Tab-separated table of C-alpha atoms and ligand atoms in Angstrom:
chain	number	residue	atom	x	y	z
A	1	MET	CA	-145.995	-21.439	-45.022
A	2	SER	CA	-147.271	-24.975	-44.171
A	3	SER	CA	-145.141	-27.812	-45.301
A	4	PHE	CA	-146.753	-31.059	-46.495
A	5	GLU	CA	-145.502	-34.554	-47.016
A	6	PHE	CA	-145.967	-36.136	-50.428
A	7	PHE	CA	-145.176	-39.394	-51.940
A	8	ALA	CA	-144.656	-39.965	-55.744
A	9	PRO	CA	-145.033	-43.450	-56.900
A	10	CYS	CA	-143.200	-44.463	-60.150
A	11	PRO	CA	-142.422	-47.565	-62.207
A	12	ARG	CA	-140.062	-49.675	-60.207
A	13	GLY	CA	-136.442	-49.237	-61.215
A	14	LEU	CA	-136.880	-45.470	-61.851
A	15	GLU	CA	-136.778	-44.359	-58.063
A	16	GLU	CA	-133.378	-42.847	-58.370
A	17	ALA	CA	-134.169	-41.087	-61.705
A	18	LEU	CA	-137.388	-39.687	-60.160
A	19	ALA	CA	-135.415	-38.630	-57.044
A	20	ALA	CA	-132.910	-36.661	-59.383
A	21	GLU	CA	-135.779	-35.163	-61.322
A	22	LEU	CA	-137.566	-34.020	-58.146
A	23	HIS	CA	-134.264	-32.286	-57.015
A	24	GLU	CA	-134.029	-30.390	-60.244
A	25	LEU	CA	-137.678	-29.136	-59.534
A	26	GLY	CA	-136.115	-27.161	-56.659
A	27	HIS	CA	-135.744	-24.232	-58.884
A	28	VAL	CA	-139.514	-24.271	-59.594
A	29	ALA	CA	-140.781	-24.709	-56.097
A	30	PRO	CA	-139.153	-25.307	-52.675
A	31	LEU	CA	-139.132	-29.065	-52.441
A	32	ALA	CA	-137.105	-31.429	-50.115
A	33	VAL	CA	-136.538	-34.853	-51.527
A	34	GLY	CA	-136.814	-37.598	-48.896
A	35	ALA	CA	-136.308	-41.466	-48.951
A	36	GLN	CA	-136.435	-43.527	-52.012
A	37	VAL	CA	-138.513	-46.638	-51.438
A	38	PRO	CA	-139.246	-49.539	-53.883
A	39	GLY	CA	-141.811	-47.907	-56.313
A	40	GLY	CA	-141.628	-44.233	-55.284
A	41	VAL	CA	-139.895	-41.193	-53.613
A	42	HIS	CA	-141.066	-39.225	-50.660
A	43	PHE	CA	-140.677	-35.521	-50.750
A	44	ALA	CA	-141.942	-32.521	-48.636
A	45	GLY	CA	-142.712	-28.773	-49.226
A	46	PRO	CA	-145.432	-26.253	-49.511
A	47	TRP	CA	-148.440	-26.925	-51.839
A	48	ALA	CA	-146.429	-25.425	-54.695
A	49	ALA	CA	-143.997	-28.422	-54.495
A	50	GLY	CA	-146.860	-30.853	-54.882
A	51	MET	CA	-148.250	-28.879	-57.764
A	52	ALA	CA	-144.974	-28.472	-59.457
A	53	ALA	CA	-144.208	-32.233	-59.158
A	54	ASN	CA	-147.658	-32.789	-60.805
A	55	LEU	CA	-147.022	-30.335	-63.675
A	56	HIS	CA	-143.221	-31.099	-64.339
A	57	SER	CA	-142.395	-34.516	-63.213
A	58	ARG	CA	-142.188	-36.808	-66.201
A	59	ILE	CA	-141.427	-39.959	-64.202
A	60	ALA	CA	-143.905	-39.861	-61.351
A	61	SER	CA	-147.100	-41.912	-61.922
A	62	ARG	CA	-148.904	-39.779	-59.380
A	63	VAL	CA	-148.454	-37.265	-56.457
A	64	LEU	CA	-149.974	-38.204	-53.193
A	65	LEU	CA	-150.515	-35.895	-50.250
A	66	ARG	CA	-149.895	-37.551	-46.895
A	67	ILE	CA	-152.856	-37.018	-44.486
A	68	ALA	CA	-152.042	-39.305	-41.591
A	69	GLN	CA	-149.788	-42.311	-40.535
A	70	ARG	CA	-150.257	-44.491	-37.499
A	71	ALA	CA	-149.530	-47.930	-36.141
A	72	TYR	CA	-152.504	-50.242	-36.442
A	73	ARG	CA	-153.439	-53.792	-35.553
A	74	SER	CA	-157.002	-54.118	-36.866
A	75	GLU	CA	-159.453	-52.808	-39.389
A	76	GLN	CA	-161.007	-50.849	-36.464
A	77	ASP	CA	-157.825	-48.913	-35.875
A	78	ILE	CA	-157.664	-47.864	-39.666
A	79	TYR	CA	-161.346	-46.777	-39.426
A	80	ALA	CA	-160.519	-44.690	-36.344
A	81	LEU	CA	-157.560	-43.224	-38.010
A	82	ALA	CA	-159.594	-42.200	-41.170
A	83	MET	CA	-162.510	-41.008	-38.980
A	84	GLU	CA	-160.193	-38.505	-37.191
A	85	GLN	CA	-159.039	-36.744	-40.281
A	86	ARG	CA	-160.304	-33.307	-41.443
A	87	TRP	CA	-161.425	-34.468	-44.777
A	88	GLU	CA	-164.059	-31.737	-44.862
A	89	ASP	CA	-161.118	-29.205	-45.197
A	90	TRP	CA	-160.271	-30.767	-48.551
A	91	PHE	CA	-163.452	-31.726	-50.255
A	92	SER	CA	-167.377	-31.640	-49.820
A	93	ALA	CA	-169.945	-34.384	-49.740
A	94	ARG	CA	-171.258	-33.130	-53.137
A	95	GLN	CA	-168.053	-34.572	-54.643
A	96	THR	CA	-167.716	-38.199	-55.550
A	97	LEU	CA	-164.998	-40.503	-53.878
A	98	ARG	CA	-162.997	-43.542	-54.631
A	99	VAL	CA	-160.683	-45.344	-52.170
A	100	ASP	CA	-157.752	-47.679	-53.039
A	101	VAL	CA	-155.616	-49.735	-50.628
A	102	THR	CA	-152.356	-51.267	-51.292
A	103	ALA	CA	-150.577	-53.384	-48.624
A	104	ILE	CA	-147.163	-55.174	-48.076
A	105	LYS	CA	-147.208	-57.775	-45.454
A	106	ALA	CA	-150.350	-56.428	-43.792
A	107	PRO	CA	-151.785	-58.825	-41.258
A	108	LEU	CA	-155.357	-58.389	-42.161
A	109	LYS	CA	-157.543	-60.763	-44.040
A	110	SER	CA	-159.243	-58.684	-46.625
A	111	LEU	CA	-158.021	-55.684	-48.357
A	112	GLU	CA	-161.633	-55.130	-49.774
A	113	PHE	CA	-162.995	-54.981	-46.179
A	114	VAL	CA	-160.221	-52.368	-45.171
A	115	THR	CA	-161.109	-50.388	-48.250
A	116	LEU	CA	-164.784	-50.444	-47.234
A	117	ARG	CA	-163.920	-49.358	-43.688
A	118	ILE	CA	-161.847	-46.368	-44.900
A	119	LYS	CA	-164.626	-45.378	-47.261
A	120	ASP	CA	-167.189	-45.715	-44.326
A	121	ALA	CA	-164.842	-43.596	-42.051
A	122	ILE	CA	-164.589	-40.836	-44.667
A	123	CYS	CA	-168.292	-40.767	-45.443
A	124	ASP	CA	-169.164	-40.966	-41.751
A	125	ARG	CA	-166.856	-38.078	-41.021
A	126	LEU	CA	-168.381	-35.844	-43.639
A	127	ARG	CA	-171.960	-36.716	-42.627
A	128	ASP	CA	-171.087	-35.868	-39.005
A	129	LYS	CA	-169.520	-32.482	-40.031
A	130	THR	CA	-171.595	-31.460	-43.005
A	131	GLY	CA	-174.912	-33.507	-42.778
A	132	ALA	CA	-174.274	-35.370	-46.052
A	133	ARG	CA	-172.366	-38.333	-47.364
A	134	PRO	CA	-170.403	-38.344	-50.537
A	135	SER	CA	-171.255	-40.897	-53.191
A	136	ILE	CA	-168.782	-43.442	-54.471
A	137	ASP	CA	-167.704	-43.402	-58.059
A	138	THR	CA	-164.947	-45.847	-59.015
A	139	ALA	CA	-164.677	-44.826	-62.744
A	140	GLN	CA	-164.638	-41.035	-62.730
A	141	PRO	CA	-164.316	-39.908	-58.986
A	142	ASP	CA	-163.750	-36.236	-58.056
A	143	VAL	CA	-161.561	-37.155	-55.160
A	144	ARG	CA	-159.396	-40.247	-54.578
A	145	ALA	CA	-158.130	-41.507	-51.251
A	146	PHE	CA	-155.377	-43.990	-51.015
A	147	ALA	CA	-154.206	-46.000	-48.016
A	148	PHE	CA	-150.863	-47.806	-47.836
A	149	LEU	CA	-150.566	-50.613	-45.228
A	150	SER	CA	-147.279	-52.087	-44.115
A	151	ALA	CA	-146.964	-54.693	-41.526
A	152	GLN	CA	-147.459	-52.074	-38.705
A	153	GLN	CA	-148.218	-48.772	-40.171
A	154	ALA	CA	-151.259	-47.350	-41.978
A	155	THR	CA	-150.661	-44.305	-44.048
A	156	LEU	CA	-153.675	-42.338	-45.591
A	157	TYR	CA	-153.005	-40.143	-48.761
A	158	LEU	CA	-155.202	-37.941	-50.822
A	159	ASP	CA	-154.358	-38.159	-54.521
A	160	THR	CA	-153.501	-34.758	-55.962
A	161	SER	CA	-153.116	-35.994	-59.680
A	162	GLY	CA	-156.505	-37.383	-60.804
A	163	ASP	CA	-155.689	-39.427	-63.939
A	164	ALA	CA	-152.299	-40.994	-63.674
A	165	LEU	CA	-149.612	-38.618	-64.725
A	166	PHE	CA	-148.402	-40.735	-67.675
A	167	LYS	CA	-151.555	-39.477	-69.360
A	168	ARG	CA	-150.153	-36.251	-70.646
A	169	GLY	CA	-153.297	-35.133	-72.453
A	170	TRP	CA	-152.059	-35.304	-75.940
A	171	ARG	CA	-152.325	-38.942	-77.017
A	172	LEU	CA	-155.019	-39.222	-79.618
A	173	ASP	CA	-154.555	-42.974	-80.344
A	174	LYS	CA	-153.243	-45.534	-78.106
A	175	GLY	CA	-151.506	-47.343	-80.999
A	176	ALA	CA	-150.934	-51.224	-80.731
A	177	ALA	CA	-149.044	-51.121	-77.557
A	178	PRO	CA	-147.710	-47.793	-76.501
A	179	LEU	CA	-145.221	-47.401	-73.848
A	180	ARG	CA	-146.407	-45.436	-70.797
A	181	GLU	CA	-144.940	-41.873	-71.082
A	182	ASN	CA	-143.397	-41.861	-67.675
A	183	LEU	CA	-141.505	-45.202	-68.408
A	184	ALA	CA	-140.318	-43.791	-71.716
A	185	ALA	CA	-139.184	-40.494	-69.981
A	186	GLY	CA	-137.424	-42.443	-67.226
A	187	ILE	CA	-135.522	-44.517	-69.981
A	188	LEU	CA	-134.628	-41.433	-71.808
A	189	ARG	CA	-133.174	-40.030	-68.597
A	190	LEU	CA	-131.225	-43.132	-67.966
A	191	ALA	CA	-129.936	-42.760	-71.469
A	192	GLY	CA	-128.672	-39.355	-70.625
A	193	TRP	CA	-131.316	-37.358	-72.640
A	194	ARG	CA	-131.759	-33.840	-71.140
A	195	HIS	CA	-133.236	-30.470	-71.718
A	196	GLY	CA	-131.449	-28.705	-74.570
A	197	MET	CA	-129.861	-32.013	-75.848
A	198	ALA	CA	-131.008	-31.374	-79.348
A	199	PRO	CA	-129.535	-30.154	-81.729
A	200	ALA	CA	-126.040	-31.388	-80.216
A	201	VAL	CA	-127.117	-35.096	-79.957
A	202	PRO	CA	-129.383	-36.966	-82.401
A	203	LEU	CA	-131.940	-39.493	-81.161
A	204	TYR	CA	-133.551	-42.425	-83.178
A	205	ASP	CA	-136.244	-44.853	-82.398
A	206	PRO	CA	-136.299	-47.450	-85.293
A	207	MET	CA	-139.441	-49.081	-83.936
A	208	CYS	CA	-141.084	-46.076	-82.798
A	209	GLY	CA	-144.801	-47.103	-83.021
A	210	SER	CA	-147.011	-44.139	-81.934
A	211	GLY	CA	-143.880	-42.159	-81.091
A	212	THR	CA	-143.738	-42.095	-77.277
A	213	PHE	CA	-140.011	-41.985	-76.932
A	214	LEU	CA	-139.903	-39.237	-79.667
A	215	ALA	CA	-142.563	-37.091	-78.243
A	216	GLU	CA	-141.057	-37.298	-74.660
A	217	ALA	CA	-137.605	-36.626	-76.088
A	218	ALA	CA	-138.816	-33.594	-78.045
A	219	GLN	CA	-140.620	-32.184	-75.130
A	220	ILE	CA	-137.744	-32.721	-72.829
A	221	SER	CA	-135.392	-31.003	-75.169
A	222	LEU	CA	-137.659	-27.997	-75.618
A	223	GLY	CA	-138.431	-27.635	-71.975
A	224	VAL	CA	-142.155	-28.275	-72.311
A	225	PRO	CA	-143.560	-29.250	-68.991
A	226	ALA	CA	-144.985	-32.736	-68.900
A	227	GLY	CA	-148.514	-31.864	-67.635
A	228	VAL	CA	-149.114	-28.555	-69.395
A	229	MET	CA	-152.062	-29.970	-71.512
A	230	ARG	CA	-153.960	-31.674	-68.714
A	231	ARG	CA	-155.789	-30.968	-65.567
A	232	PHE	CA	-155.008	-32.355	-62.157
A	233	GLY	CA	-156.982	-33.806	-59.158
A	234	PHE	CA	-155.762	-30.937	-56.792
A	235	GLU	CA	-157.891	-28.550	-58.906
A	236	ARG	CA	-160.889	-30.154	-57.510
A	237	LEU	CA	-159.706	-29.957	-53.938
A	238	GLN	CA	-160.342	-27.059	-51.463
A	239	GLY	CA	-157.489	-25.479	-49.854
A	240	TYR	CA	-154.779	-25.850	-52.502
A	241	ASP	CA	-152.678	-22.746	-53.150
A	242	ILE	CA	-154.449	-21.271	-56.124
A	243	ASN	CA	-152.143	-18.249	-56.448
A	244	ALA	CA	-148.994	-20.418	-56.575
A	245	TRP	CA	-150.773	-22.589	-59.121
A	246	GLN	CA	-151.684	-19.692	-61.529
A	247	GLY	CA	-148.024	-18.720	-61.403
A	248	LEU	CA	-146.814	-22.162	-62.129
A	249	LYS	CA	-149.423	-22.811	-64.914
A	250	GLN	CA	-148.503	-19.452	-66.704
A	251	GLN	CA	-144.909	-20.339	-66.593
A	252	ALA	CA	-145.696	-23.765	-68.111
A	253	LEU	CA	-147.884	-22.223	-70.784
A	254	ASP	CA	-145.041	-19.646	-71.631
A	255	ALA	CA	-142.635	-22.596	-72.142
A	256	GLN	CA	-145.095	-24.445	-74.313
A	257	GLN	CA	-145.581	-21.265	-76.389
A	258	ALA	CA	-141.827	-20.935	-76.788
A	259	ALA	CA	-141.607	-24.546	-77.918
A	260	ARG	CA	-144.389	-24.021	-80.450
A	261	ALA	CA	-142.406	-21.193	-81.911
A	262	HIS	CA	-139.248	-23.288	-82.122
A	263	GLY	CA	-138.370	-22.941	-85.881
A	264	ALA	CA	-135.475	-25.287	-86.474
A	265	PRO	CA	-136.030	-29.163	-87.042
A	266	LEU	CA	-135.158	-31.299	-84.227
A	267	PRO	CA	-132.608	-33.934	-84.789
A	268	ILE	CA	-135.071	-36.614	-83.363
A	269	TYR	CA	-135.939	-39.413	-85.761
A	270	GLY	CA	-138.284	-42.244	-85.918
A	271	SER	CA	-139.141	-45.195	-88.108
A	272	ASP	CA	-141.514	-48.127	-88.026
A	273	ILE	CA	-142.572	-50.969	-90.523
A	274	SER	CA	-146.086	-49.902	-90.054
A	275	GLY	CA	-147.414	-46.934	-92.040
A	276	ASP	CA	-150.550	-46.811	-89.834
A	277	MET	CA	-148.404	-46.383	-86.603
A	278	LEU	CA	-146.430	-43.513	-88.236
A	279	ILE	CA	-149.788	-41.731	-89.133
A	280	LYS	CA	-150.658	-42.127	-85.393
A	281	ALA	CA	-147.366	-40.860	-84.356
A	282	ARG	CA	-147.644	-37.785	-86.610
A	283	LEU	CA	-151.088	-37.014	-85.135
A	284	ASN	CA	-149.735	-37.297	-81.634
A	285	PHE	CA	-146.824	-34.924	-82.358
A	286	GLU	CA	-149.225	-32.375	-83.813
A	287	ARG	CA	-151.505	-32.792	-80.697
A	288	ALA	CA	-148.479	-32.435	-78.370
A	289	GLY	CA	-147.646	-28.980	-80.096
A	290	LEU	CA	-144.277	-30.281	-81.308
A	291	PRO	CA	-142.487	-29.281	-84.459
A	292	PRO	CA	-142.607	-31.998	-87.207
A	293	LEU	CA	-140.261	-34.827	-86.583
A	294	SER	CA	-138.652	-36.916	-89.226
A	295	LEU	CA	-140.596	-40.311	-89.565
A	296	LYS	CA	-139.867	-42.963	-92.185
A	297	GLN	CA	-141.476	-46.455	-93.020
A	298	ILE	CA	-138.474	-48.743	-92.814
A	299	ASP	CA	-137.919	-52.286	-91.671
A	300	ALA	CA	-135.560	-52.124	-88.790
A	301	ARG	CA	-133.337	-54.722	-90.382
A	302	ALA	CA	-132.633	-52.357	-93.346
A	303	MET	CA	-132.274	-49.247	-91.102
A	304	VAL	CA	-129.413	-46.667	-91.766
A	305	PRO	CA	-128.415	-43.861	-89.616
A	306	PRO	CA	-130.829	-41.032	-90.176
A	307	CYS	CA	-128.102	-38.410	-89.838
A	308	ALA	CA	-124.274	-38.019	-90.173
A	309	GLU	CA	-123.593	-37.698	-86.472
A	310	ALA	CA	-123.626	-40.678	-84.064
A	311	GLY	CA	-126.248	-40.332	-81.406
A	312	ILE	CA	-128.570	-42.268	-79.156
A	313	ILE	CA	-130.986	-45.024	-80.160
A	314	VAL	CA	-133.963	-45.759	-77.748
A	315	THR	CA	-136.424	-48.403	-78.579
A	316	ASN	CA	-138.801	-51.065	-77.327
A	317	PRO	CA	-139.164	-53.780	-79.976
A	318	PRO	CA	-142.118	-56.138	-80.366
A	319	TYR	CA	-141.968	-59.026	-78.048
A	320	GLY	CA	-144.154	-62.171	-77.551
A	321	GLU	CA	-147.556	-63.141	-79.067
A	322	ARG	CA	-149.323	-59.834	-78.868
A	323	LEU	CA	-147.189	-57.921	-81.136
A	324	GLU	CA	-145.326	-59.849	-83.678
A	325	VAL	CA	-142.241	-58.817	-85.426
A	326	ARG	CA	-143.379	-57.838	-88.900
A	327	GLY	CA	-141.731	-58.036	-92.366
A	328	ARG	CA	-140.629	-61.782	-91.987
A	329	GLY	CA	-142.561	-62.872	-95.054
A	330	ALA	CA	-145.934	-63.045	-96.614
A	331	GLY	CA	-149.007	-63.448	-94.577
A	332	ARG	CA	-147.820	-61.925	-91.405
A	333	ARG	CA	-150.014	-59.203	-89.863
A	334	ASP	CA	-149.621	-57.341	-86.501
A	335	ASP	CA	-152.627	-57.073	-84.424
A	336	ASP	CA	-153.226	-53.451	-84.393
A	337	GLY	CA	-156.852	-54.098	-83.244
A	338	ALA	CA	-155.814	-55.720	-79.931
A	339	ALA	CA	-158.003	-54.758	-77.061
A	340	LEU	CA	-156.114	-52.539	-74.499
A	341	ASP	CA	-157.088	-51.964	-70.909
A	342	ASP	CA	-157.586	-48.310	-69.886
A	343	GLU	CA	-154.229	-48.349	-68.206
A	344	TYR	CA	-152.575	-48.816	-71.514
A	345	GLY	CA	-148.888	-49.251	-71.803
A	346	ASP	CA	-148.077	-52.911	-71.732
A	347	ALA	CA	-146.041	-52.294	-74.756
A	348	GLY	CA	-146.349	-55.622	-76.046
A	349	PHE	CA	-145.130	-57.351	-72.909
A	350	ARG	CA	-148.340	-58.427	-71.136
A	351	ARG	CA	-148.808	-61.872	-72.680
A	352	ALA	CA	-145.190	-62.176	-73.585
A	353	ARG	CA	-144.164	-65.792	-74.490
A	354	PRO	CA	-140.381	-66.060	-74.960
A	355	ASP	CA	-140.721	-69.012	-77.437
A	356	ASN	CA	-142.417	-66.578	-79.693
A	357	VAL	CA	-139.564	-64.280	-80.104
A	358	ASP	CA	-138.239	-63.976	-83.605
A	359	ALA	CA	-134.563	-64.678	-83.168
A	360	GLU	CA	-133.931	-64.030	-86.843
A	361	PHE	CA	-135.264	-60.554	-86.628
A	362	PHE	CA	-133.014	-59.744	-83.591
A	363	GLN	CA	-130.060	-61.090	-85.243
A	364	ALA	CA	-130.577	-59.018	-88.325
A	365	PHE	CA	-131.304	-55.949	-86.080
A	366	GLY	CA	-128.101	-56.413	-84.315
A	367	ASN	CA	-126.171	-56.795	-87.536
A	368	ALA	CA	-127.669	-53.500	-88.748
A	369	LEU	CA	-126.366	-51.962	-85.615
A	370	LYS	CA	-122.904	-53.454	-86.009
A	371	GLN	CA	-122.520	-52.617	-89.654
A	372	ARG	CA	-123.928	-49.099	-89.797
A	373	PHE	CA	-124.144	-47.531	-86.339
A	374	ALA	CA	-120.526	-47.208	-85.050
A	375	GLY	CA	-120.295	-44.719	-82.467
A	376	TRP	CA	-124.012	-44.944	-81.466
A	377	THR	CA	-125.271	-45.756	-77.967
A	378	VAL	CA	-128.182	-48.176	-78.164
A	379	HIS	CA	-130.836	-48.681	-75.407
A	380	VAL	CA	-133.319	-51.466	-75.880
A	381	LEU	CA	-136.087	-52.138	-73.417
A	382	THR	CA	-137.399	-55.731	-73.450
A	383	ALA	CA	-138.816	-58.437	-71.156
A	384	ASP	CA	-136.767	-61.024	-73.073
A	385	MET	CA	-133.473	-61.592	-71.129
A	386	ARG	CA	-132.057	-63.512	-74.108
A	387	LEU	CA	-132.117	-60.346	-76.312
A	388	PRO	CA	-128.235	-59.553	-76.230
A	389	GLY	CA	-127.538	-63.171	-77.221
A	390	GLN	CA	-130.078	-62.991	-80.110
A	391	MET	CA	-128.609	-59.757	-81.268
A	392	ARG	CA	-125.068	-61.097	-80.826
A	393	LEU	CA	-124.022	-58.197	-78.911
A	394	ARG	CA	-122.711	-57.891	-75.489
A	395	GLU	CA	-124.454	-55.282	-73.283
A	396	ALA	CA	-122.506	-52.511	-71.633
A	397	ARG	CA	-125.234	-52.305	-68.975
A	398	ARG	CA	-128.462	-53.934	-68.073
A	399	THR	CA	-130.945	-52.070	-65.862
A	400	PRO	CA	-133.963	-53.859	-64.254
A	401	LEU	CA	-137.054	-51.987	-64.868
A	402	PHE	CA	-140.684	-52.859	-64.580
A	403	ASN	CA	-143.374	-52.188	-66.887
A	404	GLY	CA	-146.299	-52.531	-64.503
A	405	ALA	CA	-145.785	-56.043	-63.051
A	406	ILE	CA	-143.689	-57.203	-65.940
A	407	GLU	CA	-140.034	-57.489	-65.267
A	408	CYS	CA	-137.893	-56.083	-68.054
A	409	ARG	CA	-134.282	-55.049	-68.772
A	410	LEU	CA	-132.984	-51.915	-70.368
A	411	PHE	CA	-129.977	-53.143	-72.321
A	412	ARG	CA	-127.412	-50.576	-73.241
A	413	PHE	CA	-125.017	-51.476	-76.232
A	414	ASP	CA	-122.073	-49.190	-76.992
A	415	MET	CA	-121.451	-49.584	-80.633
A	416	ILE	CA	-117.603	-49.242	-80.410
A	417	ALA	CA	-115.766	-50.303	-83.563
A	418	GLY	CA	-113.281	-53.145	-83.218
A	419	ALA	CA	-114.439	-55.158	-80.183
A	420	VAL	CA	-114.721	-58.841	-80.599
A	421	ARG	CA	-117.346	-60.932	-78.620
A	422	LYS	CA	-116.254	-63.735	-76.460
A	423	ARG	CA	-118.479	-66.641	-76.992
A	424	PRO	CA	-119.833	-68.477	-73.933
A	425	ALA	CA	-118.907	-72.097	-73.869
A	426	SER	CA	-122.336	-73.216	-74.525
A	427	ASP	CA	-122.754	-71.012	-77.607
A	428	THR	CA	-122.252	-73.277	-80.662
A	429	SER	CA	-123.204	-70.633	-83.224
A	430	ASP	CA	-120.746	-68.967	-85.557
A	431	PRO	CA	-118.419	-66.557	-84.098
A	432	ALA	CA	-119.964	-63.106	-84.130
A	433	PRO	CA	-118.071	-59.786	-84.112
A	434	GLU	CA	-119.282	-57.825	-81.189
A	435	ASN	CA	-120.533	-54.239	-81.165
A	436	VAL	CA	-119.377	-53.453	-84.603
B	501	SAM	C1	-143.782	-52.411	-78.780
B	501	SAM	S1	-144.024	-51.434	-80.240
B	501	SAM	C2	-143.369	-49.943	-79.820
B	501	SAM	C3	-144.229	-49.125	-79.105
B	501	SAM	C4	-143.666	-47.608	-79.170
B	501	SAM	N1	-142.613	-47.518	-78.252
B	501	SAM	C5	-144.915	-46.758	-78.699
B	501	SAM	O1	-144.767	-46.051	-77.682
B	501	SAM	O2	-145.922	-46.625	-79.486
B	501	SAM	C6	-143.122	-52.124	-81.395
B	501	SAM	C7	-143.164	-51.543	-82.725
B	501	SAM	O3	-142.263	-52.253	-83.609
B	501	SAM	C8	-142.872	-52.257	-84.863
B	501	SAM	N2	-142.221	-53.211	-85.757
B	501	SAM	C9	-142.503	-54.571	-85.798
B	501	SAM	N3	-141.710	-55.214	-86.733
B	501	SAM	C10	-140.803	-54.277	-87.234
B	501	SAM	C11	-139.778	-54.249	-88.173
B	501	SAM	N4	-139.357	-55.394	-88.734
B	501	SAM	N5	-139.140	-52.990	-88.356
B	501	SAM	C12	-139.453	-51.945	-87.723
B	501	SAM	N6	-140.550	-51.794	-86.917
B	501	SAM	C13	-141.188	-53.014	-86.550
B	501	SAM	C14	-144.307	-52.394	-84.757
B	501	SAM	O4	-145.115	-51.825	-85.821
B	501	SAM	C15	-144.473	-51.563	-83.509
B	501	SAM	O5	-144.920	-50.228	-83.679
């Protein structure tokens, strides 16, 4: 059985979580996890390994198949490398193509020119071998080739995913600023959420928006494969292992069927101040084939635990000018109609402006946690490094994560009764009890 080299990019900060997830996929397909590098994880295995990663990984953004790697000094070297590859074994000139290049410390003047040279090489190769050149389609290509350039090495990849993997195929409405599903799933993993967690541990998102954390948590708990509702780029390539794919897909459909038949309610709860967002969340859950989850329209400052047992809170509050904290008084509106780019998922961070943050809201949110959520573990994703101070809570852990290019922190607060916050010398505000 041939073995292939794959690379799975992921949101920066989630490399270790992705490597652990890929290890676990060893029970679905033979898969050897390799090095973690900033922004992704290498792995190797037969075609089934790449297909299983596409179907099951919740954290990878894509799965790329390595075609070639060699030292280079000029654009001509990269052209020659691309021209030597047997692209005709993977796709035909009737299919449309897109080429993307990323580089770190590459000694070349123009990435656009390199992109053009790689595209030329692939098209020239197909013309020489088959008599026809593929057309370029940057919007909806059949096939995507990627090149990664370091200071000395050029690596060529074929994309096996097609649409980015955070697009699970069930999201009906993008909401005001949904979090990317793979970032949400990575955060849930960092929060310790695993398959079969429900019903033992409750999970609550008090600013759930369109319900990304909740849908991911429910699918993880019920064992629904992340990609069961979508198609993948490799399905348009020649030479992938179709028999192995049919087996993997059937198992995934069986798991989805079993989840749909799940009768008992899941202890996964959401609330939001916006009724419109809750309607969107409900429609998303339906489309994702999930059992109904409990959703309530509540201001997070007035939230109470949704169940008797303590559990996990995971949330990404509004931040900055694009999404404003709501419920502060008359006349405030959120901007549900804000335009989103097609790679949605800025989750309110993109045009973040720290001076717009509503300190009063976060203090009240922190008070609600302290007063009513003893025993809960709280995970808050934000681009605002001042959040713990505003919530008057000391974090147990801060994990750097990137939402696209935006640097964020995942703050963990353990709501343990009795602890008292030490005030920093510069803090002149009233003493605040810490973490309940
Ligand atoms: C950044 S979005 C969360 C996005 C969500 N994770 C998703 O994937 O769709 C922040 C959410 O906080 C909600 N929100 C704003 N102010 C609130 C408040 N005072 N209480 C509860 N929710 C609030 C907004 O309606 C919005 O849905």
